Amino acid sequence: MEIGAHVSSAGGIHTAIDRAEAIGADSVQVFTQSPRAWRPTNHDPATFDRFRERRTEAGMGGVLCHAVYLCNLAAPDEEVYAKSVASLRNTMEVACGIGADGVVFHVGSHLGSGFEAGLERVLPAMEQVLELCSDETWLLMENSAGAGGTIGRSLEELATLWERLDRHPRLGICLDSCHLYVSGVDVTDAAALDACLDEVDASIGFERLRALHVNDSAAPLGSNRDRHANIGDGLLGEKLGVFLGNRRLQGLPAVLEVAGPDNHGPDANEVRKAKEIHARWTRPRRGGRRR
């Protein structure tokens, strides 16, 4: 498992590799622009080449770009919808430029118009973005915490999108440990997590699971509240190891999106804690069996 972190790309997108390397991250995720503004960053193309060079130099594993928080492909409002599509298209263009493995995005919320009405907005938008994908850079749907009219609150909803998009060869998913937990999947219970992963395999195909978000949860099981907690400090605690140690999740980029000690994002201590939990839960027990 490539345990890493979401880091800032201030000063040029290539600087994200420096920050990730400095905190001991084995994978990295970045925003390609301010996460709370529509205006895209005007990147110098030279920084794309430098990003690729630094990734190789650092031996960095998975690289993900995350869509901005404002993006809502299900928005009934025409202006918000148009800005969302343009923003996600720009994120994909930058992600392809730096050779990222995927663009992670929240599908959005239909805001009360209904799931089917939301799909009528989402599907043509996703088709546009999928046309920009490369063989190395996929579009990854993230499971949501399930509040309000969000789409993607269940694997069934993500599978519906995948089917409606003709099982596009560059469309995959990213699973978030906190979002799973607050949407009702107890990732601290091995049987419940295995059942969830069985559903992934049956409904979408396990090869479509391309990335993980590793977050503890400050909100209870099934609460539908998206409240990340620092590693080991939330309700998952040590049992986040059930998720980190699952044999089928090994080898994937696993990115922390926690606040860290000063609300500036994951630091070296958060990465260290996640790696230590992972090590404890993948260590062979007596008799050669893993914990």
PDB file of C-alpha atoms in Angstrom:
ATOM      1  CA  MET A   1       0.000   0.000   0.000  1.00  0.00           C
ATOM      2  CA  GLU A   2       1.365   3.410  -1.013  1.00  0.00           C
ATOM      3  CA  ILE A   3       0.446   5.521   2.012  1.00  0.00           C
ATOM      4  CA  GLY A   4       0.656   9.200   1.163  1.00  0.00           C
ATOM      5  CA  ALA A   5      -1.027  12.549   1.596  1.00  0.00           C
ATOM      6  CA  HIS A   6      -2.850  15.433   0.001  1.00  0.00           C
ATOM      7  CA  VAL A   7      -0.384  18.329  -0.100  1.00  0.00           C
ATOM      8  CA  SER A   8      -0.238  21.909  -1.315  1.00  0.00           C
ATOM      9  CA  SER A   9       1.064  22.766  -4.772  1.00  0.00           C
ATOM     10  CA  ALA A  10       1.717  26.424  -3.961  1.00  0.00           C
ATOM     11  CA  GLY A  11       4.714  27.756  -5.847  1.00  0.00           C
ATOM     12  CA  GLY A  12       4.244  25.450  -8.827  1.00  0.00           C
ATOM     13  CA  ILE A  13       2.597  22.075  -9.140  1.00  0.00           C
ATOM     14  CA  HIS A  14       5.972  20.313  -9.185  1.00  0.00           C
ATOM     15  CA  THR A  15       6.597  21.458  -5.587  1.00  0.00           C
ATOM     16  CA  ALA A  16       3.970  18.945  -4.410  1.00  0.00           C
ATOM     17  CA  ILE A  17       6.490  16.151  -4.884  1.00  0.00           C
ATOM     18  CA  ASP A  18       8.990  17.987  -2.647  1.00  0.00           C
ATOM     19  CA  ARG A  19       6.357  18.373   0.087  1.00  0.00           C
ATOM     20  CA  ALA A  20       5.218  14.762  -0.174  1.00  0.00           C
ATOM     21  CA  GLU A  21       8.791  13.482  -0.049  1.00  0.00           C
ATOM     22  CA  ALA A  22       9.554  15.665   2.986  1.00  0.00           C
ATOM     23  CA  ILE A  23       6.765  14.063   5.068  1.00  0.00           C
ATOM     24  CA  GLY A  24       7.557  10.495   4.059  1.00  0.00           C
ATOM     25  CA  ALA A  25       4.594  10.056   1.722  1.00  0.00           C
ATOM     26  CA  ASP A  26       4.672   7.214  -0.813  1.00  0.00           C
ATOM     27  CA  SER A  27       1.848   8.687  -2.905  1.00  0.00           C
ATOM     28  CA  VAL A  28       0.468  12.184  -3.361  1.00  0.00           C
ATOM     29  CA  GLN A  29      -2.714  14.085  -4.175  1.00  0.00           C
ATOM     30  CA  VAL A  30      -3.041  17.740  -5.174  1.00  0.00           C
ATOM     31  CA  PHE A  31      -5.537  20.330  -6.263  1.00  0.00           C
ATOM     32  CA  THR A  32      -4.646  21.762  -9.654  1.00  0.00           C
ATOM     33  CA  GLN A  33      -6.118  25.139  -8.607  1.00  0.00           C
ATOM     34  CA  SER A  34      -7.599  26.783  -5.523  1.00  0.00           C
ATOM     35  CA  PRO A  35     -10.178  24.292  -4.174  1.00  0.00           C
ATOM     36  CA  ARG A  36     -12.663  27.038  -3.353  1.00  0.00           C
ATOM     37  CA  ALA A  37     -12.511  29.173  -6.498  1.00  0.00           C
ATOM     38  CA  TRP A  38     -13.648  28.629 -10.062  1.00  0.00           C
ATOM     39  CA  ARG A  39     -10.725  30.348 -11.764  1.00  0.00           C
ATOM     40  CA  PRO A  40      -8.152  27.795 -12.960  1.00  0.00           C
ATOM     41  CA  THR A  41      -4.461  28.271 -12.293  1.00  0.00           C
ATOM     42  CA  ASN A  42      -2.428  29.220 -15.363  1.00  0.00           C
ATOM     43  CA  HIS A  43       0.318  26.606 -15.058  1.00  0.00           C
ATOM     44  CA  ASP A  44       3.638  27.021 -16.816  1.00  0.00           C
ATOM     45  CA  PRO A  45       3.911  23.890 -19.036  1.00  0.00           C
ATOM     46  CA  ALA A  46       7.528  23.564 -17.921  1.00  0.00           C
ATOM     47  CA  THR A  47       6.284  22.676 -14.441  1.00  0.00           C
ATOM     48  CA  PHE A  48       4.537  19.610 -15.885  1.00  0.00           C
ATOM     49  CA  ASP A  49       7.845  18.237 -17.130  1.00  0.00           C
ATOM     50  CA  ARG A  50       9.475  19.107 -13.824  1.00  0.00           C
ATOM     51  CA  PHE A  51       6.696  17.316 -11.943  1.00  0.00           C
ATOM     52  CA  ARG A  52       7.336  14.134 -13.915  1.00  0.00           C
ATOM     53  CA  GLU A  53      11.084  14.453 -13.334  1.00  0.00           C
ATOM     54  CA  ARG A  54      10.672  14.985  -9.597  1.00  0.00           C
ATOM     55  CA  ARG A  55       8.248  12.065  -9.337  1.00  0.00           C
ATOM     56  CA  THR A  56      10.852   9.792 -10.882  1.00  0.00           C
ATOM     57  CA  GLU A  57      13.683  11.216  -8.760  1.00  0.00           C
ATOM     58  CA  ALA A  58      11.686  10.778  -5.551  1.00  0.00           C
ATOM     59  CA  GLY A  59      10.402   7.329  -6.495  1.00  0.00           C
ATOM     60  CA  MET A  60       6.885   8.581  -5.781  1.00  0.00           C
ATOM     61  CA  GLY A  61       4.105   6.049  -6.245  1.00  0.00           C
ATOM     62  CA  GLY A  62       0.535   6.997  -7.129  1.00  0.00           C
ATOM     63  CA  VAL A  63      -0.311  10.576  -8.126  1.00  0.00           C
ATOM     64  CA  LEU A  64      -3.882  11.870  -7.906  1.00  0.00           C
ATOM     65  CA  CYS A  65      -5.487  15.210  -8.672  1.00  0.00           C
ATOM     66  CA  HIS A  66      -8.670  16.175  -6.837  1.00  0.00           C
ATOM     67  CA  ALA A  67     -11.450  18.252  -8.380  1.00  0.00           C
ATOM     68  CA  VAL A  68     -12.366  21.502  -6.624  1.00  0.00           C
ATOM     69  CA  TYR A  69     -14.999  21.378  -3.876  1.00  0.00           C
ATOM     70  CA  LEU A  70     -17.353  23.686  -5.781  1.00  0.00           C
ATOM     71  CA  CYS A  71     -17.741  21.203  -8.622  1.00  0.00           C
ATOM     72  CA  ASN A  72     -21.288  19.763  -8.893  1.00  0.00           C
ATOM     73  CA  LEU A  73     -22.053  17.871 -12.086  1.00  0.00           C
ATOM     74  CA  ALA A  74     -25.648  17.309 -10.952  1.00  0.00           C
ATOM     75  CA  ALA A  75     -26.389  20.998 -10.347  1.00  0.00           C
ATOM     76  CA  PRO A  76     -29.800  22.134 -11.644  1.00  0.00           C
ATOM     77  CA  ASP A  77     -28.451  25.709 -11.922  1.00  0.00           C
ATOM     78  CA  GLU A  78     -27.066  26.284 -15.422  1.00  0.00           C
ATOM     79  CA  GLU A  79     -24.234  28.606 -14.370  1.00  0.00           C
ATOM     80  CA  VAL A  80     -22.980  26.279 -11.636  1.00  0.00           C
ATOM     81  CA  TYR A  81     -23.264  23.327 -14.000  1.00  0.00           C
ATOM     82  CA  ALA A  82     -21.279  25.037 -16.750  1.00  0.00           C
ATOM     83  CA  LYS A  83     -18.559  26.135 -14.327  1.00  0.00           C
ATOM     84  CA  SER A  84     -18.398  22.627 -12.846  1.00  0.00           C
ATOM     85  CA  VAL A  85     -17.918  20.984 -16.230  1.00  0.00           C
ATOM     86  CA  ALA A  86     -15.269  23.526 -17.259  1.00  0.00           C
ATOM     87  CA  SER A  87     -13.433  23.131 -13.960  1.00  0.00           C
ATOM     88  CA  LEU A  88     -13.352  19.343 -14.104  1.00  0.00           C
ATOM     89  CA  ARG A  89     -12.225  19.435 -17.723  1.00  0.00           C
ATOM     90  CA  ASN A  90      -9.369  21.754 -16.730  1.00  0.00           C
ATOM     91  CA  THR A  91      -8.385  19.486 -13.842  1.00  0.00           C
ATOM     92  CA  MET A  92      -8.235  16.518 -16.205  1.00  0.00           C
ATOM     93  CA  GLU A  93      -6.113  18.454 -18.717  1.00  0.00           C
ATOM     94  CA  VAL A  94      -3.596  19.367 -16.007  1.00  0.00           C
ATOM     95  CA  ALA A  95      -3.651  15.826 -14.604  1.00  0.00           C
ATOM     96  CA  CYS A  96      -2.816  14.421 -18.033  1.00  0.00           C
ATOM     97  CA  GLY A  97      -0.074  17.029 -18.339  1.00  0.00           C
ATOM     98  CA  ILE A  98       1.686  15.865 -15.172  1.00  0.00           C
ATOM     99  CA  GLY A  99       1.018  12.176 -15.829  1.00  0.00           C
ATOM    100  CA  ALA A 100      -1.283  11.665 -12.847  1.00  0.00           C
ATOM    101  CA  ASP A 101      -2.885   8.276 -12.357  1.00  0.00           C
ATOM    102  CA  GLY A 102      -6.331   9.731 -11.886  1.00  0.00           C
ATOM    103  CA  VAL A 103      -8.637  12.660 -11.186  1.00  0.00           C
ATOM    104  CA  VAL A 104     -10.783  12.063  -8.113  1.00  0.00           C
ATOM    105  CA  PHE A 105     -14.103  13.897  -7.945  1.00  0.00           C
ATOM    106  CA  HIS A 106     -17.354  13.984  -6.004  1.00  0.00           C
ATOM    107  CA  VAL A 107     -20.193  13.447  -8.467  1.00  0.00           C
ATOM    108  CA  GLY A 108     -22.312  16.141  -6.846  1.00  0.00           C
ATOM    109  CA  SER A 109     -25.798  16.713  -5.497  1.00  0.00           C
ATOM    110  CA  HIS A 110     -29.099  16.908  -7.343  1.00  0.00           C
ATOM    111  CA  LEU A 111     -30.258  19.326  -4.605  1.00  0.00           C
ATOM    112  CA  GLY A 112     -33.683  17.758  -4.362  1.00  0.00           C
ATOM    113  CA  SER A 113     -34.441  17.310  -8.070  1.00  0.00           C
ATOM    114  CA  GLY A 114     -34.075  13.527  -7.734  1.00  0.00           C
ATOM    115  CA  PHE A 115     -31.533  10.875  -8.662  1.00  0.00           C
ATOM    116  CA  GLU A 116     -32.698  10.386 -12.257  1.00  0.00           C
ATOM    117  CA  ALA A 117     -32.828  14.139 -12.901  1.00  0.00           C
ATOM    118  CA  GLY A 118     -29.334  14.395 -11.469  1.00  0.00           C
ATOM    119  CA  LEU A 119     -28.096  11.661 -13.797  1.00  0.00           C
ATOM    120  CA  GLU A 120     -29.390  13.579 -16.811  1.00  0.00           C
ATOM    121  CA  ARG A 121     -26.926  16.322 -15.845  1.00  0.00           C
ATOM    122  CA  VAL A 122     -24.057  14.134 -14.666  1.00  0.00           C
ATOM    123  CA  LEU A 123     -23.770  11.663 -17.532  1.00  0.00           C
ATOM    124  CA  PRO A 124     -23.119  14.112 -20.434  1.00  0.00           C
ATOM    125  CA  ALA A 125     -20.701  16.053 -18.213  1.00  0.00           C
ATOM    126  CA  MET A 126     -18.727  12.930 -17.386  1.00  0.00           C
ATOM    127  CA  GLU A 127     -18.690  11.948 -21.060  1.00  0.00           C
ATOM    128  CA  GLN A 128     -16.928  15.229 -21.856  1.00  0.00           C
ATOM    129  CA  VAL A 129     -14.270  14.649 -19.215  1.00  0.00           C
ATOM    130  CA  LEU A 130     -13.762  11.002 -20.150  1.00  0.00           C
ATOM    131  CA  GLU A 131     -12.934  12.116 -23.697  1.00  0.00           C
ATOM    132  CA  LEU A 132      -9.933  13.967 -22.238  1.00  0.00           C
ATOM    133  CA  CYS A 133      -8.571  10.989 -20.294  1.00  0.00           C
ATOM    134  CA  SER A 134      -5.407   9.236 -21.349  1.00  0.00           C
ATOM    135  CA  ASP A 135      -4.478   5.600 -20.871  1.00  0.00           C
ATOM    136  CA  GLU A 136      -2.507   6.567 -17.766  1.00  0.00           C
ATOM    137  CA  THR A 137      -4.915   9.161 -16.344  1.00  0.00           C
ATOM    138  CA  TRP A 138      -8.374   7.908 -15.368  1.00  0.00           C
ATOM    139  CA  LEU A 139     -11.477   9.613 -14.014  1.00  0.00           C
ATOM    140  CA  LEU A 140     -12.215   8.281 -10.520  1.00  0.00           C
ATOM    141  CA  MET A 141     -15.614   8.594  -8.836  1.00  0.00           C
ATOM    142  CA  GLU A 142     -15.363   8.961  -5.064  1.00  0.00           C
ATOM    143  CA  ASN A 143     -18.005   7.492  -2.767  1.00  0.00           C
ATOM    144  CA  SER A 144     -19.780  10.235  -0.835  1.00  0.00           C
ATOM    145  CA  ALA A 145     -20.726  10.519   2.827  1.00  0.00           C
ATOM    146  CA  GLY A 146     -24.372  10.470   1.746  1.00  0.00           C
ATOM    147  CA  ALA A 147     -25.741  13.781   2.987  1.00  0.00           C
ATOM    148  CA  GLY A 148     -28.655  15.493   1.246  1.00  0.00           C
ATOM    149  CA  GLY A 149     -29.098  14.784  -2.447  1.00  0.00           C
ATOM    150  CA  THR A 150     -25.565  13.591  -3.108  1.00  0.00           C
ATOM    151  CA  ILE A 151     -25.013  11.065  -5.866  1.00  0.00           C
ATOM    152  CA  GLY A 152     -22.503   8.298  -5.180  1.00  0.00           C
ATOM    153  CA  ARG A 153     -23.576   7.581  -1.612  1.00  0.00           C
ATOM    154  CA  SER A 154     -23.531   3.845  -2.336  1.00  0.00           C
ATOM    155  CA  LEU A 155     -21.666   1.415  -4.561  1.00  0.00           C
ATOM    156  CA  GLU A 156     -24.978   0.775  -6.289  1.00  0.00           C
ATOM    157  CA  GLU A 157     -25.166   4.401  -7.386  1.00  0.00           C
ATOM    158  CA  LEU A 158     -21.549   4.396  -8.591  1.00  0.00           C
ATOM    159  CA  ALA A 159     -22.224   1.178 -10.507  1.00  0.00           C
ATOM    160  CA  THR A 160     -25.269   2.790 -12.120  1.00  0.00           C
ATOM    161  CA  LEU A 161     -23.087   5.620 -13.421  1.00  0.00           C
ATOM    162  CA  TRP A 162     -20.511   3.137 -14.695  1.00  0.00           C
ATOM    163  CA  GLU A 163     -23.157   1.108 -16.520  1.00  0.00           C
ATOM    164  CA  ARG A 164     -24.849   4.200 -18.016  1.00  0.00           C
ATOM    165  CA  LEU A 165     -21.448   5.286 -19.344  1.00  0.00           C
ATOM    166  CA  ASP A 166     -21.033   1.967 -21.134  1.00  0.00           C
ATOM    167  CA  ARG A 167     -18.392   0.728 -18.699  1.00  0.00           C
ATOM    168  CA  HIS A 168     -15.918   3.261 -20.017  1.00  0.00           C
ATOM    169  CA  PRO A 169     -12.381   1.794 -19.992  1.00  0.00           C
ATOM    170  CA  ARG A 170     -10.906   4.780 -18.142  1.00  0.00           C
ATOM    171  CA  LEU A 171     -13.615   5.216 -15.497  1.00  0.00           C
ATOM    172  CA  GLY A 172     -12.838   3.941 -12.019  1.00  0.00           C
ATOM    173  CA  ILE A 173     -13.524   4.575  -8.343  1.00  0.00           C
ATOM    174  CA  CYS A 174     -11.792   5.853  -5.219  1.00  0.00           C
ATOM    175  CA  LEU A 175     -13.019   4.601  -1.832  1.00  0.00           C
ATOM    176  CA  ASP A 176     -12.810   6.852   1.226  1.00  0.00           C
ATOM    177  CA  SER A 177     -12.664   5.080   4.614  1.00  0.00           C
ATOM    178  CA  CYS A 178     -14.482   7.890   6.446  1.00  0.00           C
ATOM    179  CA  HIS A 179     -17.188   8.217   3.781  1.00  0.00           C
ATOM    180  CA  LEU A 180     -17.791   4.473   3.816  1.00  0.00           C
ATOM    181  CA  TYR A 181     -18.140   4.490   7.602  1.00  0.00           C
ATOM    182  CA  VAL A 182     -20.552   7.418   7.842  1.00  0.00           C
ATOM    183  CA  SER A 183     -22.630   6.044   4.956  1.00  0.00           C
ATOM    184  CA  GLY A 184     -23.156   2.821   6.903  1.00  0.00           C
ATOM    185  CA  VAL A 185     -20.270   0.494   5.978  1.00  0.00           C
ATOM    186  CA  ASP A 186     -18.400  -0.430   9.156  1.00  0.00           C
ATOM    187  CA  VAL A 187     -14.827  -0.467   7.895  1.00  0.00           C
ATOM    188  CA  THR A 188     -13.649  -1.468  11.390  1.00  0.00           C
ATOM    189  CA  ASP A 189     -15.379  -4.849  10.929  1.00  0.00           C
ATOM    190  CA  ALA A 190     -13.496  -7.243   8.644  1.00  0.00           C
ATOM    191  CA  ALA A 191     -16.630  -9.062   7.497  1.00  0.00           C
ATOM    192  CA  ALA A 192     -18.453  -5.812   6.651  1.00  0.00           C
ATOM    193  CA  LEU A 193     -15.461  -4.474   4.721  1.00  0.00           C
ATOM    194  CA  ASP A 194     -15.049  -7.743   2.828  1.00  0.00           C
ATOM    195  CA  ALA A 195     -18.733  -7.666   1.898  1.00  0.00           C
ATOM    196  CA  CYS A 196     -18.271  -4.118   0.573  1.00  0.00           C
ATOM    197  CA  LEU A 197     -15.257  -5.147  -1.505  1.00  0.00           C
ATOM    198  CA  ASP A 198     -17.158  -8.180  -2.801  1.00  0.00           C
ATOM    199  CA  GLU A 199     -19.839  -5.740  -3.988  1.00  0.00           C
ATOM    200  CA  VAL A 200     -17.184  -3.630  -5.721  1.00  0.00           C
ATOM    201  CA  ASP A 201     -15.968  -6.713  -7.567  1.00  0.00           C
ATOM    202  CA  ALA A 202     -19.465  -7.891  -8.506  1.00  0.00           C
ATOM    203  CA  SER A 203     -20.912  -4.541  -9.574  1.00  0.00           C
ATOM    204  CA  ILE A 204     -17.985  -2.672 -11.142  1.00  0.00           C
ATOM    205  CA  GLY A 205     -14.971  -4.960 -11.113  1.00  0.00           C
ATOM    206  CA  PHE A 206     -12.164  -4.820  -8.596  1.00  0.00           C
ATOM    207  CA  GLU A 207      -9.686  -3.647 -11.222  1.00  0.00           C
ATOM    208  CA  ARG A 208     -11.685  -0.385 -11.330  1.00  0.00           C
ATOM    209  CA  LEU A 209     -10.714   0.427  -7.730  1.00  0.00           C
ATOM    210  CA  ARG A 210      -7.677   2.613  -8.392  1.00  0.00           C
ATOM    211  CA  ALA A 211      -7.192   4.667  -5.221  1.00  0.00           C
ATOM    212  CA  LEU A 212      -8.070   5.033  -1.551  1.00  0.00           C
ATOM    213  CA  HIS A 213      -8.618   7.968   0.773  1.00  0.00           C
ATOM    214  CA  VAL A 214      -7.536   7.151   4.308  1.00  0.00           C
ATOM    215  CA  ASN A 215      -9.307   9.230   6.927  1.00  0.00           C
ATOM    216  CA  ASP A 216     -10.444   8.603  10.487  1.00  0.00           C
ATOM    217  CA  SER A 217     -14.001   9.720  11.252  1.00  0.00           C
ATOM    218  CA  ALA A 218     -15.250  12.264  13.787  1.00  0.00           C
ATOM    219  CA  ALA A 219     -18.878  11.320  13.004  1.00  0.00           C
ATOM    220  CA  PRO A 220     -20.685   8.082  13.907  1.00  0.00           C
ATOM    221  CA  LEU A 221     -21.398   5.055  11.758  1.00  0.00           C
ATOM    222  CA  GLY A 222     -24.283   5.746   9.371  1.00  0.00           C
ATOM    223  CA  SER A 223     -24.521   9.441  10.297  1.00  0.00           C
ATOM    224  CA  ASN A 224     -23.971  10.682   6.683  1.00  0.00           C
ATOM    225  CA  ARG A 225     -21.785  13.456   8.108  1.00  0.00           C
ATOM    226  CA  ASP A 226     -18.474  14.084   6.354  1.00  0.00           C
ATOM    227  CA  ARG A 227     -16.189  14.853   9.305  1.00  0.00           C
ATOM    228  CA  HIS A 228     -12.599  13.688   8.930  1.00  0.00           C
ATOM    229  CA  ALA A 229     -10.465  13.126  12.021  1.00  0.00           C
ATOM    230  CA  ASN A 230      -6.701  12.830  12.304  1.00  0.00           C
ATOM    231  CA  ILE A 231      -5.325   9.304  12.165  1.00  0.00           C
ATOM    232  CA  GLY A 232      -6.100   7.427  15.385  1.00  0.00           C
ATOM    233  CA  ASP A 233      -8.011  10.340  16.905  1.00  0.00           C
ATOM    234  CA  GLY A 234     -11.491   9.507  15.605  1.00  0.00           C
ATOM    235  CA  LEU A 235     -14.037   6.741  16.006  1.00  0.00           C
ATOM    236  CA  LEU A 236     -12.077   4.327  13.824  1.00  0.00           C
ATOM    237  CA  GLY A 237      -8.924   4.641  15.925  1.00  0.00           C
ATOM    238  CA  GLU A 238      -6.648   1.625  15.871  1.00  0.00           C
ATOM    239  CA  LYS A 239      -9.293  -0.310  13.942  1.00  0.00           C
ATOM    240  CA  LEU A 240      -8.571   1.825  10.888  1.00  0.00           C
ATOM    241  CA  GLY A 241      -6.107  -1.049  10.534  1.00  0.00           C
ATOM    242  CA  VAL A 242      -8.924  -3.302   9.324  1.00  0.00           C
ATOM    243  CA  PHE A 243      -9.150  -1.058   6.258  1.00  0.00           C
ATOM    244  CA  LEU A 244      -5.401  -0.453   5.889  1.00  0.00           C
ATOM    245  CA  GLY A 245      -4.572  -4.114   6.388  1.00  0.00           C
ATOM    246  CA  ASN A 246      -7.128  -5.661   4.053  1.00  0.00           C
ATOM    247  CA  ARG A 247      -5.218  -7.913   1.664  1.00  0.00           C
ATOM    248  CA  ARG A 248      -7.210  -6.785  -1.393  1.00  0.00           C
ATOM    249  CA  LEU A 249      -6.365  -3.121  -0.829  1.00  0.00           C
ATOM    250  CA  GLN A 250      -2.607  -3.580  -0.831  1.00  0.00           C
ATOM    251  CA  GLY A 251      -0.668  -1.965  -3.668  1.00  0.00           C
ATOM    252  CA  LEU A 252      -3.081   0.961  -4.071  1.00  0.00           C
ATOM    253  CA  PRO A 253      -2.255   4.629  -3.473  1.00  0.00           C
ATOM    254  CA  ALA A 254      -3.810   5.447  -0.078  1.00  0.00           C
ATOM    255  CA  VAL A 255      -3.947   9.207   0.470  1.00  0.00           C
ATOM    256  CA  LEU A 256      -4.560  10.963   3.791  1.00  0.00           C
ATOM    257  CA  GLU A 257      -6.894  13.983   3.715  1.00  0.00           C
ATOM    258  CA  VAL A 258      -6.819  14.821   7.421  1.00  0.00           C
ATOM    259  CA  ALA A 259      -6.451  18.280   8.929  1.00  0.00           C
ATOM    260  CA  GLY A 260      -3.180  17.605  10.726  1.00  0.00           C
ATOM    261  CA  PRO A 261      -2.224  19.328  13.993  1.00  0.00           C
ATOM    262  CA  ASP A 262      -2.632  22.880  12.661  1.00  0.00           C
ATOM    263  CA  ASN A 263      -5.382  22.465  10.054  1.00  0.00           C
ATOM    264  CA  HIS A 264      -2.843  22.758   7.239  1.00  0.00           C
ATOM    265  CA  GLY A 265      -3.210  19.167   6.102  1.00  0.00           C
ATOM    266  CA  PRO A 266      -1.383  15.905   6.774  1.00  0.00           C
ATOM    267  CA  ASP A 267       2.129  16.154   8.169  1.00  0.00           C
ATOM    268  CA  ALA A 268       4.915  13.644   8.711  1.00  0.00           C
ATOM    269  CA  ASN A 269       3.399  12.493  12.001  1.00  0.00           C
ATOM    270  CA  GLU A 270       0.033  11.691  10.386  1.00  0.00           C
ATOM    271  CA  VAL A 271       1.764   9.703   7.627  1.00  0.00           C
ATOM    272  CA  ARG A 272       3.876   7.907  10.228  1.00  0.00           C
ATOM    273  CA  LYS A 273       0.816   6.954  12.305  1.00  0.00           C
ATOM    274  CA  ALA A 274      -0.965   5.546   9.262  1.00  0.00           C
ATOM    275  CA  LYS A 275       2.099   3.542   8.251  1.00  0.00           C
ATOM    276  CA  GLU A 276       2.475   2.168  11.778  1.00  0.00           C
ATOM    277  CA  ILE A 277      -1.164   1.069  11.909  1.00  0.00           C
ATOM    278  CA  HIS A 278      -0.751  -0.520   8.479  1.00  0.00           C
ATOM    279  CA  ALA A 279       2.356  -2.379   9.664  1.00  0.00           C
ATOM    280  CA  ARG A 280       0.616  -3.697  12.784  1.00  0.00           C
ATOM    281  CA  TRP A 281      -2.346  -4.998  10.804  1.00  0.00           C
ATOM    282  CA  THR A 282      -0.322  -6.630   8.034  1.00  0.00           C
ATOM    283  CA  ARG A 283       2.266  -8.223  10.323  1.00  0.00           C
ATOM    284  CA  PRO A 284       2.105 -12.048  10.235  1.00  0.00           C
ATOM    285  CA  ARG A 285       0.893 -13.637  13.457  1.00  0.00           C
ATOM    286  CA  ARG A 286       2.181 -16.844  14.905  1.00  0.00           C
ATOM    287  CA  GLY A 287       1.476 -19.709  12.568  1.00  0.00           C
ATOM    288  CA  GLY A 288       2.132 -17.486   9.538  1.00  0.00           C
ATOM    289  CA  ARG A 289      -1.305 -15.881   9.455  1.00  0.00           C
ATOM    290  CA  ARG A 290      -1.776 -12.158   9.314  1.00  0.00           C
ATOM    291  CA  ARG A 291      -3.665 -10.367  12.016  1.00  0.00           C
TER     292      ARG A 291
END
